[in-house]
C-alpha cells in the first residue's frame, strides 16, 4: 500500500457533482439521483418519481440498520442483563467462528517465535454498549488489563470515536490511537498526553484532513439567506437540527465522521406518514406549501428508525463527497475516500515496523461492522487473526469470537500470562 500520499483517492469521482441520497446495504457506497425534483413542466411527476427512489434508498438503509443492530441482552458482569440460553443458531455459528478463549493454545502456538501486534476497538470491546455514548467508560480492571498487555505487545486502539475522545476514555500512554475509523492516527500518544505540540504533529496521520470543514458543516447549525429561497430542502440543515425533534436520537461529532445514534429511538411507531400524497398533482406553489407543513408534522408524528434514515439521507443531498455507513445502533457520515479500519491497521503495521508477515502476528478484536474491514485485511494477508465480539451469530471475516468485554479482558490477561511464561 502506497502511503507516501497523505490524501487517498476519492473512490467515486463520478458522484462529485451529484447529490447523495443514501446507501444500499450490499456495499454501503453512496447512490446518486437527479438533483432537485421540482420543475415548472411536469414538476409533480418528477417529485413522485424522486420520492419513490428516495423510499427505496431509505428502506435499504433501514434494513441495514436493523441487520447491524440486533436487540439482545448483555453481560451482567458489566452491570447489564443476563445472557439468554444459547440457541441452536449460535451453537452452529460458534463451530465456524470458535471461541478465542477455547482456541487460545492454538492461537499462541502459531505465534511461537513471532511478535504479536494487538489492535482493539473500543465501544463494545473494551467497554460495554450503553444507552448514552458519553457514558461508555472503561472499568478500572479493563484499563489495567489493557495497560498490562500494551507493556508486553505493540498495541493500538482503532475506534470510530474521535481520537481525542477515545484517548480520554482509555487514559493510557502505552498505546497508539486511531480515531474516526482510522482517519485520525497518532502513532505515539505520549507526546499528546504531555501536550508536546511539535511531537504531536510529527506523529499524526490524517488522510481525510481536507474534509474537516465539510464534517463540521454537517454537524453544526448553519443558515444563510440563500437557503431561505428553497424552504423544502433539508440540505441547508445540519444533522443536529433535523434530529433534534426525534426523541432518543443524538448526534456526535467524531472529527472526521459524524455519528447519528438511534439506540434510544423507538424502532417503529405505527402512525401513517401523512407525507404520502396520492391525490391530483397540485401546482408547484401549493406543493411547496404542503411539503413544508407536512414534513414538519411527519417529523413530529413518526419518530422511528425509518425517520432517522430518511432525515440523514435528506441532509446528505448537499454533500456528494460524504457517505453513510452503519454500525451497532449508529449511522456514520464519513468522507468518500478509500480508507477504513483495515487501511489503518496496514498503516500502523508499516509505521511501527511490523509489516513483516513472516515474523508478526496481528490480532484485531472488535464488535462492529466497521471492524470487518480489518478482519478482511488480516484474512487476505493470510497472517493474523480477527476476533469478533458478539453474542449473536453474524456473517464475519473474523477467525474467532468472544462473547463480550469480560471475555475480551480474559483473553488479554491470558496473553500477558502466556508472554511472561514464555520468556
Coordinates of C-alpha atoms in Angstrom, one line a residue:
X1 CA 0.0 0.0 0.0
X2 CA 1.4 3.3 -1.0
X3 CA 1.3 5.6 2.0
X4 CA 3.5 8.4 0.6
X5 CA 0.5 10.5 -0.3
X6 CA -1.5 11.8 2.7
X7 CA -4.7 12.1 0.7
X8 CA -6.2 8.8 -0.5
X9 CA -8.0 9.0 -3.9
X10 CA -11.7 9.7 -3.9
X11 CA -13.4 6.4 -4.7
X12 CA -16.4 7.7 -6.6
X13 CA -15.3 10.7 -8.8
X14 CA -18.5 10.5 -10.9
X15 CA -20.6 11.4 -7.9
X16 CA -18.7 14.5 -7.1
X17 CA -21.2 16.8 -8.8
X18 CA -24.4 14.9 -7.9
X19 CA -26.4 14.9 -4.7
X20 CA -26.0 12.0 -2.3
X21 CA -29.3 10.4 -1.3
X22 CA -28.3 7.3 0.5
X23 CA -26.8 3.8 0.5
X24 CA -27.8 0.2 0.0
X25 CA -26.6 -2.4 2.5
X26 CA -24.8 -4.5 -0.1
X27 CA -21.7 -2.3 -0.4
X28 CA -22.5 0.8 1.7
X29 CA -21.4 3.1 -1.1
X30 CA -23.2 6.3 -2.0
X31 CA -26.0 6.4 -4.5
X32 CA -26.7 9.5 -6.7
X33 CA -30.0 10.7 -8.0
X34 CA -31.2 13.6 -10.2
X35 CA -30.9 16.8 -8.3
X36 CA -33.9 18.9 -7.5
X37 CA -37.3 17.2 -8.0
X38 CA -39.4 20.2 -8.9
X39 CA -39.9 21.8 -12.3
X40 CA -42.5 24.0 -13.9
X41 CA -43.3 21.3 -16.5
X42 CA -44.3 18.0 -15.0
X43 CA -42.8 19.0 -11.7
X44 CA -45.2 16.9 -9.6
X45 CA -44.4 13.8 -11.7
X46 CA -40.7 14.3 -11.1
X47 CA -41.3 14.7 -7.4
X48 CA -43.3 11.5 -7.2
X49 CA -40.5 9.6 -9.1
X50 CA -37.9 11.2 -6.8
X51 CA -39.9 10.1 -3.7
X52 CA -40.0 6.6 -5.0
X53 CA -36.3 6.5 -5.5
X54 CA -35.8 8.0 -2.0
X55 CA -38.1 5.4 -0.5
X56 CA -36.1 2.6 -2.0
X57 CA -32.8 4.1 -0.7
X58 CA -34.3 4.8 2.8
X59 CA -35.7 1.3 3.1
X60 CA -32.3 -0.2 2.1
X61 CA -30.6 1.9 4.8
X62 CA -33.3 0.9 7.3
X63 CA -32.7 -2.8 6.5
X64 CA -29.0 -2.3 7.1
X65 CA -29.8 -0.5 10.4
X66 CA -31.8 -3.5 11.6
X67 CA -29.3 -6.1 10.5
X68 CA -26.4 -4.4 12.2
X69 CA -28.3 -3.6 15.4
X70 CA -29.9 -6.7 16.7
X71 CA -31.7 -6.4 20.0
X72 CA -30.1 -8.7 22.6
X73 CA -29.3 -9.0 26.3
X74 CA -25.9 -8.2 27.7
X75 CA -23.5 -9.4 30.3
X76 CA -24.3 -9.0 34.0
X77 CA -20.6 -8.6 34.8
X78 CA -20.7 -5.2 33.2
X79 CA -23.9 -4.1 35.0
X80 CA -26.3 -5.3 32.4
X81 CA -28.8 -8.1 31.9
X82 CA -28.0 -11.9 32.0
X83 CA -27.3 -13.7 28.7
X84 CA -30.1 -15.9 27.3
X85 CA -29.5 -19.6 26.9
X86 CA -27.5 -20.5 23.8
X87 CA -29.8 -21.2 20.9
X88 CA -29.1 -23.8 18.1
X89 CA -28.2 -21.0 15.7
X90 CA -25.5 -19.7 18.0
X91 CA -24.2 -23.2 18.6
X92 CA -23.9 -23.8 14.9
X93 CA -22.2 -20.4 14.4
X94 CA -19.6 -21.0 17.1
X95 CA -18.3 -24.1 15.3
X96 CA -17.5 -21.8 12.4
X97 CA -16.2 -18.9 14.5
X98 CA -14.9 -20.6 17.6
X99 CA -14.2 -19.0 20.9
X100 CA -10.8 -17.4 21.1
X101 CA -10.6 -18.5 24.7
X102 CA -11.2 -22.1 23.9
X103 CA -8.8 -21.8 21.0
X104 CA -6.1 -19.9 22.9
X105 CA -3.5 -22.6 22.8
X106 CA -3.9 -22.8 19.1
X107 CA -3.5 -19.1 18.6
X108 CA -0.4 -18.7 20.7
X109 CA 1.1 -21.8 19.2
X110 CA 1.1 -20.1 15.8
X111 CA 2.8 -17.1 17.4
X112 CA 5.8 -19.0 18.7
X113 CA 9.0 -17.2 17.7
X114 CA 7.0 -14.3 16.3
X115 CA 5.9 -10.9 17.6
X116 CA 2.2 -10.3 18.3
X117 CA 0.7 -6.9 17.5
X118 CA -2.7 -6.1 19.1
X119 CA -5.4 -3.9 17.7
X120 CA -8.5 -3.1 19.8
X121 CA -11.9 -1.5 19.0
X122 CA -13.3 0.5 22.0
X123 CA -17.1 0.5 22.3
X124 CA -18.5 -3.0 22.8
X125 CA -15.0 -4.4 23.0
X126 CA -13.2 -2.6 25.9
X127 CA -16.4 -1.0 27.3
X128 CA -20.0 -2.1 27.4
X129 CA -22.5 -0.8 24.9
X130 CA -24.6 1.8 26.8
X131 CA -27.6 4.0 26.0
X132 CA -25.6 7.2 26.4
X133 CA -22.4 7.1 24.3
X134 CA -20.7 9.6 26.6
X135 CA -21.0 7.2 29.5
X136 CA -19.2 4.3 27.8
X137 CA -16.5 4.4 30.4
X138 CA -13.8 1.8 30.7
X139 CA -13.7 -0.1 34.0
X140 CA -10.5 0.1 36.1
X141 CA -9.9 -3.7 35.8
X142 CA -10.2 -3.4 32.0
X143 CA -7.8 -0.5 31.9
X144 CA -5.3 -2.5 34.0
X145 CA -5.7 -5.4 31.5
X146 CA -5.1 -3.1 28.5
X147 CA -2.1 -1.4 30.2
X148 CA -0.5 -4.8 31.0
X149 CA -1.0 -6.2 27.5
X150 CA 0.4 -3.0 26.0
X151 CA 3.5 -3.4 28.0
X152 CA 4.1 -6.8 26.5
X153 CA 3.0 -6.2 22.9
X154 CA 2.7 -3.3 20.4
X155 CA -0.9 -2.2 20.8
X156 CA -3.3 0.3 19.3
X157 CA -6.9 1.4 19.8
X158 CA -8.8 1.6 16.4
X159 CA -12.2 3.3 17.0
X160 CA -15.0 5.1 15.3
X161 CA -14.8 7.7 18.1
X162 CA -12.7 10.8 17.7
X163 CA -9.1 10.1 18.7
X164 CA -9.3 12.7 21.5
X165 CA -12.4 11.2 23.0
X166 CA -11.2 7.6 22.9
X167 CA -7.9 8.8 24.5
X168 CA -9.9 10.4 27.3
X169 CA -11.7 7.2 27.8
X170 CA -8.7 4.9 27.8
X171 CA -6.2 7.2 29.5
X172 CA -3.2 5.2 28.7
X173 CA 0.0 6.4 27.0
X174 CA 1.4 3.0 26.2
X175 CA -0.8 2.6 23.1
X176 CA -1.2 4.1 19.6
X177 CA -4.6 5.6 18.8
X178 CA -6.5 5.7 15.6
X179 CA -9.8 7.6 15.8
X180 CA -12.6 8.3 13.3
X181 CA -12.4 4.8 11.8
X182 CA -8.7 5.1 11.2
X183 CA -8.8 8.6 9.6
X184 CA -7.0 10.2 12.6
X185 CA -3.9 8.2 13.6
X186 CA -1.4 9.0 16.3
X187 CA 1.5 6.6 16.4
X188 CA 2.6 7.7 19.8
X189 CA 0.3 9.0 22.5
X190 CA 2.9 10.0 25.0
X191 CA 3.6 13.4 23.3
X192 CA -0.1 14.1 23.2
X193 CA -0.6 13.4 26.9
X194 CA 2.3 15.6 27.8
X195 CA 1.0 18.3 25.4
X196 CA 4.1 18.5 23.3
X197 CA 2.8 20.2 20.2
X198 CA 5.8 19.5 18.0
X199 CA 5.8 15.8 18.8
X200 CA 2.1 15.6 18.4
X201 CA 2.2 17.0 14.8
X202 CA 5.1 14.7 13.9
X203 CA 3.1 11.6 14.8
X204 CA -0.2 12.4 13.2
X205 CA -1.6 10.9 10.0
X206 CA -4.9 12.3 8.8
X207 CA -5.9 11.1 5.3
X208 CA -9.2 13.0 5.4
X209 CA -8.0 16.3 6.7
X210 CA -9.5 18.2 3.7
X211 CA -13.0 17.1 4.8
X212 CA -12.9 18.7 8.2
X213 CA -14.9 21.9 7.2
X214 CA -17.5 19.7 5.5
X215 CA -17.9 17.4 8.5
X216 CA -18.3 20.5 10.8
X217 CA -20.8 21.9 8.4
X218 CA -22.9 18.8 8.5
X219 CA -22.7 18.6 12.3
X220 CA -23.3 22.2 13.4
X221 CA -26.1 24.6 12.8
X222 CA -25.8 26.9 9.9
X223 CA -28.1 29.1 7.9
X224 CA -27.9 31.5 5.0
X225 CA -30.2 33.8 3.2
X226 CA -29.8 31.7 0.1
X227 CA -31.3 28.7 1.9
X228 CA -34.5 30.5 2.6
X229 CA -35.1 30.5 -1.2
X230 CA -35.5 26.7 -1.1
X231 CA -37.6 26.0 2.1
X232 CA -38.4 22.4 1.1
X233 CA -34.8 21.3 1.1
X234 CA -33.1 19.9 4.2
X235 CA -29.8 20.3 2.5
X236 CA -29.4 23.6 4.5
X237 CA -29.9 21.9 7.8
X238 CA -27.4 20.1 9.9
X239 CA -27.8 16.7 11.5
X240 CA -28.2 18.4 14.9
X241 CA -31.2 20.4 13.6
X242 CA -33.1 17.6 11.8
X243 CA -32.7 15.0 14.6
X244 CA -33.3 17.4 17.5
X245 CA -37.1 16.6 17.3
X246 CA -36.6 12.8 17.4
X247 CA -36.8 11.5 20.9
X248 CA -33.8 9.4 21.8
X249 CA -31.7 10.4 18.8
X250 CA -28.3 12.0 19.4
X251 CA -25.5 13.3 17.1
X252 CA -21.8 13.0 17.9
X253 CA -19.0 14.8 16.1
X254 CA -16.1 12.4 15.9
X255 CA -13.9 14.8 14.0
X256 CA -13.6 13.1 10.6
X257 CA -17.1 11.5 10.8
X258 CA -20.5 12.3 12.3
X259 CA -22.3 9.6 14.3
X260 CA -26.1 9.6 14.5
X261 CA -27.1 7.3 17.4
X262 CA -30.5 5.8 17.3
X263 CA -30.2 3.3 20.2
X264 CA -32.8 5.1 22.2
X265 CA -35.2 5.8 19.3
X266 CA -38.3 3.6 19.0
X267 CA -37.8 1.2 16.2
X268 CA -41.2 1.7 14.8
X269 CA -44.3 3.8 15.6
X270 CA -47.4 2.7 13.8
X271 CA -48.5 6.1 12.6
X272 CA -49.1 6.5 8.8
X273 CA -46.8 9.1 7.3
X274 CA -49.1 12.0 6.3
X275 CA -46.3 13.0 3.9
X276 CA -47.7 10.5 1.4
X277 CA -49.9 12.1 -1.2
X278 CA -51.8 10.3 -3.8
X279 CA -54.3 12.9 -5.0
X280 CA -54.2 15.1 -8.1
X281 CA -50.9 16.8 -8.8
X282 CA -51.0 20.3 -7.2
X283 CA -49.5 23.4 -8.5
X284 CA -45.8 24.0 -7.7
X285 CA -46.5 26.6 -5.1
X286 CA -49.2 24.5 -3.4
X287 CA -46.9 21.5 -3.5
X288 CA -44.1 23.5 -1.8
X289 CA -46.6 24.8 0.8
X290 CA -47.8 21.3 1.6
X291 CA -44.3 19.8 1.8
X292 CA -43.2 22.5 4.3
X293 CA -46.0 21.7 6.7
X294 CA -46.4 18.0 6.1
X295 CA -42.6 17.5 6.6
X296 CA -42.9 19.3 10.0
X297 CA -45.9 17.1 11.0
X298 CA -44.2 14.0 9.8
X299 CA -41.2 14.7 12.0
X300 CA -43.4 15.2 15.0
X301 CA -45.6 12.2 14.5
X302 CA -43.3 9.4 13.2
X303 CA -40.3 9.2 15.5
X304 CA -38.8 5.9 14.4
X305 CA -35.7 4.4 12.8
X306 CA -37.1 5.0 9.3
X307 CA -37.4 8.7 10.0
X308 CA -33.8 8.8 11.2
X309 CA -32.7 7.1 8.0
X310 CA -34.8 9.5 5.9
X311 CA -33.5 12.6 7.6
X312 CA -29.9 11.6 7.3
X313 CA -30.3 10.9 3.6
X314 CA -32.0 14.2 3.1
X315 CA -29.3 16.2 4.8
X316 CA -26.6 14.5 2.7
X317 CA -28.2 15.5 -0.6
X318 CA -26.0 18.6 -0.5
X319 CA -22.8 16.6 0.4
X320 CA -21.9 14.3 -2.5
X321 CA -18.4 13.7 -1.1
X322 CA -19.9 12.1 2.1
X323 CA -21.4 8.7 2.5
X324 CA -23.3 6.8 5.2
X325 CA -22.3 3.5 6.8
X326 CA -24.0 1.7 9.6
X327 CA -22.8 0.2 12.8
X328 CA -24.4 -1.0 16.0
X329 CA -27.3 1.4 16.6
X330 CA -25.4 4.2 14.8
X331 CA -25.3 5.7 11.3
X332 CA -21.9 7.1 10.4
X333 CA -21.5 10.0 8.0
X334 CA -18.0 9.7 6.5
X335 CA -15.9 11.1 3.7
X336 CA -16.0 9.1 0.4
X337 CA -12.3 8.1 0.4
X338 CA -10.6 4.8 0.1
X339 CA -9.8 4.5 3.8
X340 CA -11.1 2.4 6.7
X341 CA -10.0 0.4 9.7
X342 CA -8.3 -2.2 7.6
X343 CA -6.2 0.5 5.9
X344 CA -5.5 1.9 9.3
X345 CA -4.2 -1.4 10.5
X346 CA -1.9 -1.7 7.5
X347 CA -0.6 1.8 8.0
X348 CA 0.1 1.1 11.7
X349 CA 1.9 -2.1 11.0
X350 CA 4.1 -0.4 8.4
X351 CA 4.7 2.7 10.6
X352 CA 5.7 0.6 13.6
X353 CA 8.0 -1.7 11.6
X354 CA 5.7 -4.6 11.9
X355 CA 4.7 -5.3 8.3
X356 CA 6.8 -8.5 8.0
X357 CA 4.0 -11.1 7.8
X358 CA 6.6 -13.9 8.3
X359 CA 7.5 -12.7 11.8
X360 CA 4.5 -10.7 13.0
X361 CA 1.0 -12.0 14.0
X362 CA -1.5 -9.2 14.1
X363 CA -4.6 -9.8 16.3
X364 CA -7.6 -7.4 15.9
X365 CA -10.5 -7.6 18.3
X366 CA -13.8 -5.7 17.5
X367 CA -17.5 -5.9 17.7
X368 CA -18.8 -3.7 14.9
X369 CA -19.5 -3.9 11.2
X370 CA -16.7 -1.4 10.6
X371 CA -14.2 -3.8 12.2
X372 CA -14.9 -6.2 9.3
X373 CA -12.6 -4.2 7.1
X374 CA -9.7 -5.0 9.5
X375 CA -10.8 -8.7 9.7
X376 CA -10.8 -8.9 6.0
X377 CA -7.3 -7.4 5.7
X378 CA -5.9 -10.0 8.1
X379 CA -7.6 -12.8 6.3
X380 CA -6.4 -11.7 2.9
X381 CA -2.8 -11.3 4.2
X382 CA -3.1 -14.9 5.5
X383 CA -1.4 -13.5 8.6
X384 CA -3.0 -12.9 12.0
X385 CA -6.5 -13.3 13.5
X386 CA -9.6 -11.3 13.6
X387 CA -11.7 -11.8 16.7
X388 CA -15.4 -10.7 16.6
X389 CA -17.0 -9.7 19.9
X390 CA -20.6 -10.9 19.6
X391 CA -23.4 -12.8 21.5
X392 CA -25.4 -13.4 18.3
X393 CA -24.4 -15.2 15.1
X394 CA -23.1 -12.8 12.4
X395 CA -21.6 -13.1 9.0
X396 CA -17.9 -12.2 9.6
X397 CA -14.4 -12.3 8.2
X398 CA -13.1 -13.0 11.7
X399 CA -11.5 -16.3 12.6
X400 CA -12.5 -16.4 16.2
X401 CA -15.1 -14.9 18.6
X402 CA -15.6 -13.6 22.1
X403 CA -18.9 -13.0 23.7
X404 CA -18.4 -9.7 25.4
X405 CA -15.9 -7.3 27.0
X406 CA -15.5 -9.6 30.0
X407 CA -14.2 -12.3 27.7
X408 CA -12.0 -9.7 25.9
X409 CA -10.5 -8.9 29.3
X410 CA -9.9 -12.6 30.0
X411 CA -8.2 -13.0 26.6
X412 CA -5.9 -10.0 27.2
X413 CA -4.9 -11.3 30.6
X414 CA -4.2 -14.7 29.1
X415 CA -1.9 -13.2 26.5
X416 CA 0.0 -11.4 29.3
X417 CA 0.4 -14.6 31.3
X418 CA 1.5 -16.5 28.2
X419 CA 4.1 -13.9 27.3
X420 CA 5.6 -13.9 30.8
X421 CA 5.8 -17.6 31.0
X422 CA 7.3 -17.9 27.5
X423 CA 10.2 -15.6 28.3

